[in-house]
């Protein structure tokens, strides 16, 4: 099992509880970087989804939200 560390520039409050598109950078244990676009209700869910989409994910960073 891989432990994924999450970093975000700011906390997002989604009071309307709607899906938003997040741009998440996923860094692997090899030091490779991949940008993933996911739909989620908040940045924490977005990071979890993005990490599950990339093999050997080490940590994630939210880069933007639409």
Short mmCIF file of N, CA, C and O in Angstrom, two decimals:
data_model
loop_
_atom_site.label_atom_id
_atom_site.label_comp_id
_atom_site.label_asym_id
_atom_site.label_seq_id
_atom_site.Cartn_x
_atom_site.Cartn_y
_atom_site.Cartn_z
N UNK A 1 0.84 -1.18 0.00
CA UNK A 1 0.00 0.00 0.00
C UNK A 1 0.88 1.24 0.00
O UNK A 1 1.87 1.31 0.71
N UNK A 2 0.51 2.21 -0.79
CA UNK A 2 1.26 3.45 -0.92
C UNK A 2 0.63 4.53 -0.08
O UNK A 2 -0.57 4.72 -0.12
N UNK A 3 1.44 5.22 0.68
CA UNK A 3 0.97 6.39 1.42
C UNK A 3 1.15 7.60 0.53
O UNK A 3 2.24 7.84 0.03
N UNK A 4 0.10 8.36 0.32
CA UNK A 4 0.16 9.53 -0.56
C UNK A 4 0.07 10.77 0.29
O UNK A 4 -0.86 10.94 1.07
N UNK A 5 1.06 11.64 0.14
CA UNK A 5 1.07 12.91 0.86
C UNK A 5 0.44 13.97 -0.03
O UNK A 5 0.69 14.02 -1.22
N UNK A 6 -0.38 14.82 0.55
CA UNK A 6 -1.11 15.83 -0.20
C UNK A 6 -0.68 17.23 0.19
O UNK A 6 -0.50 17.51 1.36
N UNK A 7 -0.54 18.07 -0.81
CA UNK A 7 -0.21 19.47 -0.60
C UNK A 7 -1.21 20.31 -1.37
O UNK A 7 -1.57 19.98 -2.50
N UNK A 8 -1.67 21.39 -0.80
CA UNK A 8 -2.53 22.31 -1.53
C UNK A 8 -2.18 23.74 -1.13
O UNK A 8 -1.75 24.00 -0.02
N UNK A 9 -2.36 24.64 -2.07
CA UNK A 9 -2.00 26.03 -1.85
C UNK A 9 -2.99 26.75 -0.94
O UNK A 9 -2.65 27.68 -0.25
N UNK A 10 -4.25 26.28 -0.94
CA UNK A 10 -5.26 26.95 -0.13
C UNK A 10 -6.37 25.96 0.17
O UNK A 10 -6.53 24.97 -0.51
N UNK A 11 -7.14 26.27 1.17
CA UNK A 11 -8.30 25.45 1.48
C UNK A 11 -9.47 25.94 0.64
O UNK A 11 -9.68 27.13 0.49
N UNK A 12 -10.21 25.01 0.08
CA UNK A 12 -11.38 25.42 -0.71
C UNK A 12 -12.64 25.01 0.03
O UNK A 12 -12.75 23.91 0.52
N UNK A 13 -13.57 25.94 0.11
CA UNK A 13 -14.83 25.67 0.77
C UNK A 13 -15.89 25.60 -0.31
O UNK A 13 -16.20 26.60 -0.95
N UNK A 14 -16.43 24.42 -0.51
CA UNK A 14 -17.43 24.18 -1.53
C UNK A 14 -18.78 24.07 -0.85
O UNK A 14 -19.33 22.98 -0.71
N UNK A 15 -19.31 25.19 -0.42
CA UNK A 15 -20.55 25.20 0.34
C UNK A 15 -21.75 24.74 -0.48
O UNK A 15 -22.72 24.25 0.06
N UNK A 16 -21.69 24.89 -1.79
CA UNK A 16 -22.81 24.47 -2.63
C UNK A 16 -22.77 22.98 -2.92
O UNK A 16 -23.70 22.45 -3.52
N UNK A 17 -21.71 22.31 -2.49
CA UNK A 17 -21.57 20.85 -2.63
C UNK A 17 -21.77 20.40 -4.08
O UNK A 17 -22.54 19.50 -4.36
N UNK A 18 -21.06 21.05 -4.99
CA UNK A 18 -21.16 20.70 -6.40
C UNK A 18 -19.82 20.17 -6.90
O UNK A 18 -18.77 20.49 -6.34
N UNK A 19 -19.89 19.38 -7.94
CA UNK A 19 -18.67 18.86 -8.54
C UNK A 19 -17.91 19.99 -9.23
O UNK A 19 -18.51 20.85 -9.87
N UNK A 20 -16.60 19.98 -9.07
CA UNK A 20 -15.73 20.94 -9.74
C UNK A 20 -14.59 20.17 -10.39
O UNK A 20 -14.25 19.09 -9.96
N UNK A 21 -14.00 20.78 -11.40
CA UNK A 21 -12.86 20.14 -12.05
C UNK A 21 -11.57 20.67 -11.42
O UNK A 21 -11.36 21.88 -11.35
N UNK A 22 -10.74 19.75 -10.96
CA UNK A 22 -9.47 20.09 -10.32
C UNK A 22 -8.31 19.65 -11.20
O UNK A 22 -8.36 18.59 -11.82
N UNK A 23 -7.29 20.47 -11.24
CA UNK A 23 -6.04 20.12 -11.90
C UNK A 23 -5.07 19.72 -10.79
O UNK A 23 -4.75 20.52 -9.91
N UNK A 24 -4.63 18.46 -10.82
CA UNK A 24 -3.79 17.93 -9.75
C UNK A 24 -2.49 17.41 -10.34
O UNK A 24 -2.50 16.66 -11.32
N UNK A 25 -1.38 17.83 -9.76
CA UNK A 25 -0.08 17.30 -10.16
C UNK A 25 0.25 16.12 -9.25
O UNK A 25 0.20 16.24 -8.03
N UNK A 26 0.57 14.99 -9.87
CA UNK A 26 0.91 13.79 -9.12
C UNK A 26 2.40 13.49 -9.36
O UNK A 26 2.85 13.39 -10.50
N UNK A 27 3.16 13.39 -8.27
CA UNK A 27 4.58 13.08 -8.34
C UNK A 27 4.74 11.61 -7.94
O UNK A 27 4.19 11.17 -6.93
N UNK A 28 5.52 10.86 -8.72
CA UNK A 28 5.73 9.45 -8.43
C UNK A 28 7.01 9.27 -7.62
O UNK A 28 7.81 10.19 -7.46
N UNK A 29 7.21 8.04 -7.12
CA UNK A 29 8.42 7.72 -6.37
C UNK A 29 9.67 7.88 -7.23
O UNK A 29 10.76 8.10 -6.71
N UNK A 30 9.53 7.78 -8.55
CA UNK A 30 10.66 7.95 -9.48
C UNK A 30 10.98 9.42 -9.74
O UNK A 30 11.92 9.72 -10.46
N UNK A 31 10.16 10.33 -9.21
CA UNK A 31 10.37 11.75 -9.42
C UNK A 31 9.69 12.28 -10.67
O UNK A 31 9.86 13.44 -11.02
N UNK A 32 8.91 11.44 -11.35
CA UNK A 32 8.18 11.88 -12.53
C UNK A 32 6.95 12.67 -12.09
O UNK A 32 6.41 12.46 -11.01
N UNK A 33 6.50 13.55 -12.95
CA UNK A 33 5.35 14.40 -12.65
C UNK A 33 4.30 14.20 -13.73
O UNK A 33 4.61 14.13 -14.91
N UNK A 34 3.04 14.11 -13.30
CA UNK A 34 1.94 13.96 -14.24
C UNK A 34 0.78 14.86 -13.80
O UNK A 34 0.42 14.86 -12.62
N UNK A 35 0.21 15.61 -14.73
CA UNK A 35 -0.95 16.45 -14.45
C UNK A 35 -2.20 15.64 -14.76
O UNK A 35 -2.32 15.06 -15.84
N UNK A 36 -3.13 15.61 -13.80
CA UNK A 36 -4.37 14.86 -13.95
C UNK A 36 -5.54 15.81 -13.70
O UNK A 36 -5.48 16.63 -12.78
N UNK A 37 -6.57 15.72 -14.51
CA UNK A 37 -7.78 16.51 -14.32
C UNK A 37 -8.87 15.58 -13.80
O UNK A 37 -9.14 14.55 -14.40
N UNK A 38 -9.47 15.95 -12.67
CA UNK A 38 -10.50 15.11 -12.07
C UNK A 38 -11.67 15.98 -11.62
O UNK A 38 -11.51 17.17 -11.37
N UNK A 39 -12.85 15.36 -11.52
CA UNK A 39 -14.01 16.03 -10.96
C UNK A 39 -14.21 15.53 -9.55
O UNK A 39 -14.18 14.31 -9.30
N UNK A 40 -14.39 16.46 -8.61
CA UNK A 40 -14.54 16.09 -7.20
C UNK A 40 -15.31 17.20 -6.48
O UNK A 40 -15.48 18.30 -7.01
N UNK A 41 -15.73 16.88 -5.26
CA UNK A 41 -16.46 17.85 -4.45
C UNK A 41 -15.54 18.79 -3.67
O UNK A 41 -15.93 19.88 -3.31
N UNK A 42 -14.30 18.35 -3.40
CA UNK A 42 -13.34 19.20 -2.72
C UNK A 42 -11.92 18.78 -3.10
O UNK A 42 -11.72 17.78 -3.78
N UNK A 43 -10.95 19.58 -2.68
CA UNK A 43 -9.56 19.32 -3.08
C UNK A 43 -9.01 18.02 -2.51
O UNK A 43 -8.18 17.38 -3.13
N UNK A 44 -9.50 17.62 -1.36
CA UNK A 44 -9.02 16.39 -0.75
C UNK A 44 -9.48 15.16 -1.53
O UNK A 44 -8.71 14.24 -1.78
N UNK A 45 -10.73 15.19 -1.96
CA UNK A 45 -11.24 14.10 -2.79
C UNK A 45 -10.53 14.09 -4.14
O UNK A 45 -10.19 13.03 -4.66
N UNK A 46 -10.27 15.27 -4.69
CA UNK A 46 -9.56 15.37 -5.96
C UNK A 46 -8.17 14.74 -5.88
O UNK A 46 -7.74 14.02 -6.78
N UNK A 47 -7.47 14.99 -4.78
CA UNK A 47 -6.14 14.43 -4.61
C UNK A 47 -6.19 12.91 -4.48
O UNK A 47 -5.34 12.20 -5.02
N UNK A 48 -7.18 12.40 -3.77
CA UNK A 48 -7.33 10.95 -3.62
C UNK A 48 -7.59 10.30 -4.98
O UNK A 48 -7.00 9.27 -5.30
N UNK A 49 -8.50 10.89 -5.75
CA UNK A 49 -8.83 10.33 -7.06
C UNK A 49 -7.61 10.37 -7.98
O UNK A 49 -7.29 9.38 -8.65
N UNK A 50 -6.92 11.50 -8.01
CA UNK A 50 -5.74 11.64 -8.88
C UNK A 50 -4.65 10.64 -8.50
O UNK A 50 -4.03 10.04 -9.37
N UNK A 51 -4.42 10.46 -7.21
CA UNK A 51 -3.40 9.51 -6.76
C UNK A 51 -3.74 8.09 -7.19
O UNK A 51 -2.85 7.31 -7.53
N UNK A 52 -5.01 7.76 -7.19
CA UNK A 52 -5.42 6.41 -7.58
C UNK A 52 -5.29 6.19 -9.09
O UNK A 52 -5.25 5.05 -9.54
N UNK A 53 -5.18 7.26 -9.86
CA UNK A 53 -5.09 7.16 -11.31
C UNK A 53 -3.66 6.99 -11.81
O UNK A 53 -3.45 6.62 -12.97
N UNK A 54 -2.67 7.28 -10.96
CA UNK A 54 -1.27 7.25 -11.38
C UNK A 54 -0.54 6.17 -10.60
O UNK A 54 -0.57 6.15 -9.36
N UNK A 55 0.13 5.28 -11.32
CA UNK A 55 0.89 4.21 -10.67
C UNK A 55 2.06 4.79 -9.88
O UNK A 55 2.69 5.76 -10.31
N UNK A 56 2.34 4.24 -8.73
CA UNK A 56 3.46 4.63 -7.87
C UNK A 56 3.39 6.09 -7.43
O UNK A 56 4.41 6.77 -7.31
N UNK A 57 2.18 6.59 -7.17
CA UNK A 57 2.02 7.98 -6.72
C UNK A 57 2.66 8.15 -5.36
O UNK A 57 2.49 7.35 -4.46
N UNK A 58 3.45 9.22 -5.21
CA UNK A 58 4.11 9.53 -3.95
C UNK A 58 3.38 10.66 -3.24
O UNK A 58 3.02 10.56 -2.08
N UNK A 59 3.17 11.78 -3.94
CA UNK A 59 2.40 12.88 -3.36
C UNK A 59 1.69 13.67 -4.44
O UNK A 59 2.00 13.53 -5.63
N UNK A 60 0.72 14.46 -4.02
CA UNK A 60 -0.10 15.22 -4.95
C UNK A 60 -0.13 16.69 -4.55
O UNK A 60 0.07 17.02 -3.38
N UNK A 61 -0.40 17.55 -5.53
CA UNK A 61 -0.54 18.97 -5.29
C UNK A 61 -1.67 19.50 -6.16
O UNK A 61 -1.65 19.26 -7.38
N UNK A 62 -2.64 20.17 -5.57
CA UNK A 62 -3.70 20.79 -6.35
C UNK A 62 -3.11 22.03 -7.02
O UNK A 62 -2.56 22.90 -6.35
N UNK A 63 -3.24 22.10 -8.36
CA UNK A 63 -2.69 23.22 -9.11
C UNK A 63 -3.75 24.25 -9.47
O UNK A 63 -3.44 25.40 -9.71
N UNK A 64 -5.01 23.82 -9.53
CA UNK A 64 -6.06 24.76 -9.89
C UNK A 64 -7.43 24.11 -9.81
O UNK A 64 -7.56 22.91 -9.71
N UNK A 65 -8.45 24.95 -9.84
CA UNK A 65 -9.83 24.49 -9.80
C UNK A 65 -10.65 25.33 -10.75
O UNK A 65 -10.44 26.54 -10.89
N UNK A 66 -11.55 24.67 -11.46
CA UNK A 66 -12.41 25.38 -12.42
C UNK A 66 -13.78 25.59 -11.84
O UNK A 66 -14.23 24.92 -10.99
#
